[in-house]
mmCIF file of C-alpha atoms and ligand atoms in Angstrom:
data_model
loop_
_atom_site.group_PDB
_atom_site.id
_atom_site.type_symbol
_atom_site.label_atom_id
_atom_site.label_comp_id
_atom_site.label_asym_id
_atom_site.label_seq_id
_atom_site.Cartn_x
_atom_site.Cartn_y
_atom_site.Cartn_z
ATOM 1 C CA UNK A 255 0.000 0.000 0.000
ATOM 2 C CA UNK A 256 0.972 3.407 -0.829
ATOM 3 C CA UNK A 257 -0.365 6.846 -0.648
ATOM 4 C CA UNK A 258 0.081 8.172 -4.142
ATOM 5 C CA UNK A 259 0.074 11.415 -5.821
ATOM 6 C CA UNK A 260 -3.047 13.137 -6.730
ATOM 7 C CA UNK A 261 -3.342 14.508 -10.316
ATOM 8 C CA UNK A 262 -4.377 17.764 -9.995
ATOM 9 C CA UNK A 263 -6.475 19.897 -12.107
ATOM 10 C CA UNK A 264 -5.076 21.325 -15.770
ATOM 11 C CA UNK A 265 -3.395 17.523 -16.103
ATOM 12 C CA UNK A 266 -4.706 16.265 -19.186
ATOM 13 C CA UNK A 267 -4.978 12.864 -17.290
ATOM 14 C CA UNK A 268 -8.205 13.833 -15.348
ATOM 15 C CA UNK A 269 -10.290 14.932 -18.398
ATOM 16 C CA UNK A 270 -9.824 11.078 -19.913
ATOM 17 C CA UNK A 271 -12.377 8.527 -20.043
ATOM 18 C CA UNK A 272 -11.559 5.997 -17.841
ATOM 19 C CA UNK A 273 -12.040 2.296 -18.821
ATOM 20 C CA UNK A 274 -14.266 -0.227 -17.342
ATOM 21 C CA UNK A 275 -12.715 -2.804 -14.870
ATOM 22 C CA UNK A 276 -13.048 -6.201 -16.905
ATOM 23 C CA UNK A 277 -11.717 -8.360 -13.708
ATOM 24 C CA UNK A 278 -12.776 -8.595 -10.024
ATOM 25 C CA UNK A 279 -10.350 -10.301 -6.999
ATOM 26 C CA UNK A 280 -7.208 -9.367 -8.646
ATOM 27 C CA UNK A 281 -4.282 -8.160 -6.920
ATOM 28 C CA UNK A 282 -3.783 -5.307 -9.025
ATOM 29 C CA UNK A 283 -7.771 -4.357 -8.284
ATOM 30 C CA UNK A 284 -6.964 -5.170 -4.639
ATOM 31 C CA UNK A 285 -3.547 -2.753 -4.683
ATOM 32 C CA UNK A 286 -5.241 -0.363 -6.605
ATOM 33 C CA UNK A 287 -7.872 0.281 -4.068
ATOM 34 C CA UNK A 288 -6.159 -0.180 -0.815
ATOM 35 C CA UNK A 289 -3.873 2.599 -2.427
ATOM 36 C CA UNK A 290 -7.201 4.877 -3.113
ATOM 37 C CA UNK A 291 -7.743 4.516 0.478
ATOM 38 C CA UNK A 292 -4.572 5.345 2.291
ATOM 39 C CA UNK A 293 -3.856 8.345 -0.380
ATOM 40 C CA UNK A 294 -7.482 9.748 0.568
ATOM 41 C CA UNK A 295 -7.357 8.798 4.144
ATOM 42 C CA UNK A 296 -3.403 11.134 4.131
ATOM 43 C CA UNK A 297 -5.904 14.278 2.532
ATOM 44 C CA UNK A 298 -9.008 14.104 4.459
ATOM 45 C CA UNK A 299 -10.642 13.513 1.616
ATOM 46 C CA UNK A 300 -14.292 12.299 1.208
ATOM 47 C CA UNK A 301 -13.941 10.487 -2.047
ATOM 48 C CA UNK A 302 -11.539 9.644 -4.737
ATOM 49 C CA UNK A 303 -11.521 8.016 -8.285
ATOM 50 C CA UNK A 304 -8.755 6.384 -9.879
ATOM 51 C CA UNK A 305 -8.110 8.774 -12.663
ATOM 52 C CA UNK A 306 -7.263 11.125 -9.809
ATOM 53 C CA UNK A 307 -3.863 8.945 -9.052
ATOM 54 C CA UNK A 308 -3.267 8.234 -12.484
ATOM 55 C CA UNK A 309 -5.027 5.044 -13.236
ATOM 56 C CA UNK A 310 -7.537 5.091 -16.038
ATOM 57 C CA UNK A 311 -10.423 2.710 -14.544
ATOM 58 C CA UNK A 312 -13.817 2.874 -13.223
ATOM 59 C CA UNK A 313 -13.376 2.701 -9.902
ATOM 60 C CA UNK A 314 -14.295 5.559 -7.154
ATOM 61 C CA UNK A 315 -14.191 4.781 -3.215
ATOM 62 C CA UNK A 316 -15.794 7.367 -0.659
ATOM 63 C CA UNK A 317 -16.973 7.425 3.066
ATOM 64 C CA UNK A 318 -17.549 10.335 5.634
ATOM 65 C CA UNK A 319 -17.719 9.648 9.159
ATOM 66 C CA UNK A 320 -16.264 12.777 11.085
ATOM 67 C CA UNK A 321 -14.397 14.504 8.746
ATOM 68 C CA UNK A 322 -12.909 17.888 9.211
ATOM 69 C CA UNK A 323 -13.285 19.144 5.381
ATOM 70 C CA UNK A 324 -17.241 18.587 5.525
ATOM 71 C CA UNK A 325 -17.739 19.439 9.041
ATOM 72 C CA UNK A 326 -21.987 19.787 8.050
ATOM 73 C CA UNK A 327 -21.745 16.450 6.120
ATOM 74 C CA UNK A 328 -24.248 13.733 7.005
ATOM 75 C CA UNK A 329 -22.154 10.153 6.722
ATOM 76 C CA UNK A 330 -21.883 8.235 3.917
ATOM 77 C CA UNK A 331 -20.609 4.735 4.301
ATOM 78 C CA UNK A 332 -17.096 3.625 3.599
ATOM 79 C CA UNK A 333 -17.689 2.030 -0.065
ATOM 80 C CA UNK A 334 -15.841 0.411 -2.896
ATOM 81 C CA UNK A 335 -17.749 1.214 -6.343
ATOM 82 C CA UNK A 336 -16.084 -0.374 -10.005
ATOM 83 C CA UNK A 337 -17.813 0.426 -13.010
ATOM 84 C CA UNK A 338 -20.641 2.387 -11.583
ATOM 85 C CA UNK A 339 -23.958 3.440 -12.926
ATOM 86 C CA UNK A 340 -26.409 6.179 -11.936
ATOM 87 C CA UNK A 341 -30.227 7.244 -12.775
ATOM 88 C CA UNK A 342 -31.759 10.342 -11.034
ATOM 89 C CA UNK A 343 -34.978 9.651 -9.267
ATOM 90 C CA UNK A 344 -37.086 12.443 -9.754
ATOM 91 C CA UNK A 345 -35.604 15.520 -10.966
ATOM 92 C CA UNK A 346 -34.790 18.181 -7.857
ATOM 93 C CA UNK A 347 -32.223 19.392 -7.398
ATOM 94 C CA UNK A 348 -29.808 20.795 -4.702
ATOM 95 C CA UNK A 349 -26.831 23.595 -4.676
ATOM 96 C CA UNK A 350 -23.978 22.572 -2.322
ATOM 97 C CA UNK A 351 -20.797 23.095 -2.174
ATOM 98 C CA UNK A 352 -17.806 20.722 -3.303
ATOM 99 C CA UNK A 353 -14.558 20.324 -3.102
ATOM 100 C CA UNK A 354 -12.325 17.867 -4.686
ATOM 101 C CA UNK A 355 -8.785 16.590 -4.153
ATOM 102 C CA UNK A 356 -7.833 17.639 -7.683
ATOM 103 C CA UNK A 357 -8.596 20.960 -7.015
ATOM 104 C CA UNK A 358 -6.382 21.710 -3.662
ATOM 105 C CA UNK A 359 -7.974 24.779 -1.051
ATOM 106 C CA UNK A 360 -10.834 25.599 -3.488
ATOM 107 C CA UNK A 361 -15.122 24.813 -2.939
ATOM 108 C CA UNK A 362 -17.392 25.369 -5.384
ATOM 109 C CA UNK A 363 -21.261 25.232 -5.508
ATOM 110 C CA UNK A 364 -22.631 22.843 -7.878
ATOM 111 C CA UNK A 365 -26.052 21.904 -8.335
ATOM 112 C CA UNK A 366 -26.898 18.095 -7.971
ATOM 113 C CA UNK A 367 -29.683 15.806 -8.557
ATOM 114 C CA UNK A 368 -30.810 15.358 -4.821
ATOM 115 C CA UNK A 369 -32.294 11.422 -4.717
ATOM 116 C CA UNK A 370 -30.621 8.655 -7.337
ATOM 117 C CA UNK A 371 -30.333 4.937 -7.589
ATOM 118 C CA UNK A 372 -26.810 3.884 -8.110
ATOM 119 C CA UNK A 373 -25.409 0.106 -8.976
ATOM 120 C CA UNK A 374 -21.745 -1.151 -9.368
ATOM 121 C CA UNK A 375 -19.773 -4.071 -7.770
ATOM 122 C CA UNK A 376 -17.413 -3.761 -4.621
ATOM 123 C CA UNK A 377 -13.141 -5.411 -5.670
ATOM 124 C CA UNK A 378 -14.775 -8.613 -5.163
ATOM 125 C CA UNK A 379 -18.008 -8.781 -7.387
ATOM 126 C CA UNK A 380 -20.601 -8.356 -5.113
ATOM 127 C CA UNK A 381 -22.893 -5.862 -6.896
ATOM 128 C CA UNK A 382 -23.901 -3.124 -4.905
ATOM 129 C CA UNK A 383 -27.583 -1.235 -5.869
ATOM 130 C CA UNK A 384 -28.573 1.730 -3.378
ATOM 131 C CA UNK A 385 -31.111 4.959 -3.948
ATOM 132 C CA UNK A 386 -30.087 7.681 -1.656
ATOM 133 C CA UNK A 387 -30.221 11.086 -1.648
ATOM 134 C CA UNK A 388 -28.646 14.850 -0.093
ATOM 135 C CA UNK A 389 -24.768 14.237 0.314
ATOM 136 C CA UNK A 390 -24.585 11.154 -0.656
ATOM 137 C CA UNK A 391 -25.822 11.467 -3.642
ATOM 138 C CA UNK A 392 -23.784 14.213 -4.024
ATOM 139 C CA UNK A 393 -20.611 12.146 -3.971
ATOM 140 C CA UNK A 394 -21.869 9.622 -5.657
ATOM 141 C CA UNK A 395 -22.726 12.202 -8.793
ATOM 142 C CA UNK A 396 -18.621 13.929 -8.116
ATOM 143 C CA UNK A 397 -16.528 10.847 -8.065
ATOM 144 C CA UNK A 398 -18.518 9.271 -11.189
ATOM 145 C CA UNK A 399 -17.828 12.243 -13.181
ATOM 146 C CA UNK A 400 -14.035 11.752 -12.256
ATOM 147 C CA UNK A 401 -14.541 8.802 -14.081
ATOM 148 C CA UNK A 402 -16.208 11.253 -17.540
ATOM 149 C CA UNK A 403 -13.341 13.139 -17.357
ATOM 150 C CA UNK A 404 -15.568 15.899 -15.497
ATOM 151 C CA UNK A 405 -13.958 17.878 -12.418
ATOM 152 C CA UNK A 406 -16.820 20.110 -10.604
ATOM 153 C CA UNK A 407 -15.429 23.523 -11.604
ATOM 154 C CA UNK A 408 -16.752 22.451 -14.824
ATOM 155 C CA UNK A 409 -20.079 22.433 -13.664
ATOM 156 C CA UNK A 410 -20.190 25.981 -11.831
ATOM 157 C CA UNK A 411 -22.998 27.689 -13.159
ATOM 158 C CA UNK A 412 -21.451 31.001 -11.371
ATOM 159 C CA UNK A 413 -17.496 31.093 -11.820
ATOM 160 C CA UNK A 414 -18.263 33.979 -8.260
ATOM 161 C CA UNK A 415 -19.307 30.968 -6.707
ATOM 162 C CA UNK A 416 -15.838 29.291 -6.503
ATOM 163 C CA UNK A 417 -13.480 30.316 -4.278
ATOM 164 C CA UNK A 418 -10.661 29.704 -1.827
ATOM 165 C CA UNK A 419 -11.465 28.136 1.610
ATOM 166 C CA UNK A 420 -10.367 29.999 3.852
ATOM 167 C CA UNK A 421 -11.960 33.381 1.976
ATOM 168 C CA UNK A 422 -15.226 31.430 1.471
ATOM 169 C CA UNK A 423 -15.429 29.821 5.622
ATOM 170 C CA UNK A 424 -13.426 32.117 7.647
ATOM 171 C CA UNK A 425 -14.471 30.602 10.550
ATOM 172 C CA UNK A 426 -14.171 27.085 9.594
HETATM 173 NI NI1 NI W 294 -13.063 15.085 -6.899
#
């Protein structure tokens, strides 16, 4: 296991379109995600995708418990998701802000479909079919556009409505 380094954004890596896994229980599917989750876990992070260290697959991993960067975050449980697919359910939607580890002190508000059905498979197979909504769904939505080649600046629908950290939450 390593923690490795996370592409960040203007690398012509993260706007690829990353290729389906075609193999489960694999060492290098094992590596690759026990890697995912030490190089989050070292950044706080609250999800990552595989483009983001350089591998060109559809997998994402995410999980909040307490975490420091989403103070107001409801938790999400710790998951493993390879070749994921979403559908909305219903069609409202919700403004929140992001951040990403591609794009280093910055949040952005991006507007979300708030409730969605989402199926993959964990490393091992097991398929994995959930409809959730609010955060959740919210990281579900960020980390599978990772895998599109989409970072959430590109989805700002008001460029005044990204901004540094620290300007944005003062108090944070
Ligand atoms: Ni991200």
């Amino acid at each position: 296991m390593a923690v490795r380094n996370v592409l960040k954004m203007g690398d012509s890596f993260l706007y690829r379109k990353a290729e389906p896994v075609a193999a489960f229980s694999t060492q290098e599917l094992d590596t690759l995600v026990a890697d995912m989750f030490e190089t989050m876990a070292s950044l706080n992070g609250a999800g990552l995708a595989a483009p983001q260290i350089g591998v060109s697959k559809r997998v994402v991993i995410f999980g909040v418990e307490a975490n420091p960067r989403y103070p107001n975050a409801d938790p999400v449980p710790t998951t493993v998701l390879v070749n994921p697919r979403w559908t909305p359910i219903g069609e409202d939607m919700e403004e929140g802000w992001e951040g990403c580890l591609s794009v280093p002190g910055l949040r952005g508000m991006v507007n979300r479909y708030r409730n969605l059905r989402y199926q993959g498979f964990d490393q091992n197979g097991q398929s994995i079919d959930r409809t959730v909504s609010g955060f959740h769904a919210r990281v579900v939505q960020h980390e599978c556009d990772h895998l599109d080649g989409i970072l959430y600046p590109m989805r700002l629908k008001d460029i005044r409505l990204l901004g540094y950290e620290e300007a944005l939450f003062p108090n944070l």
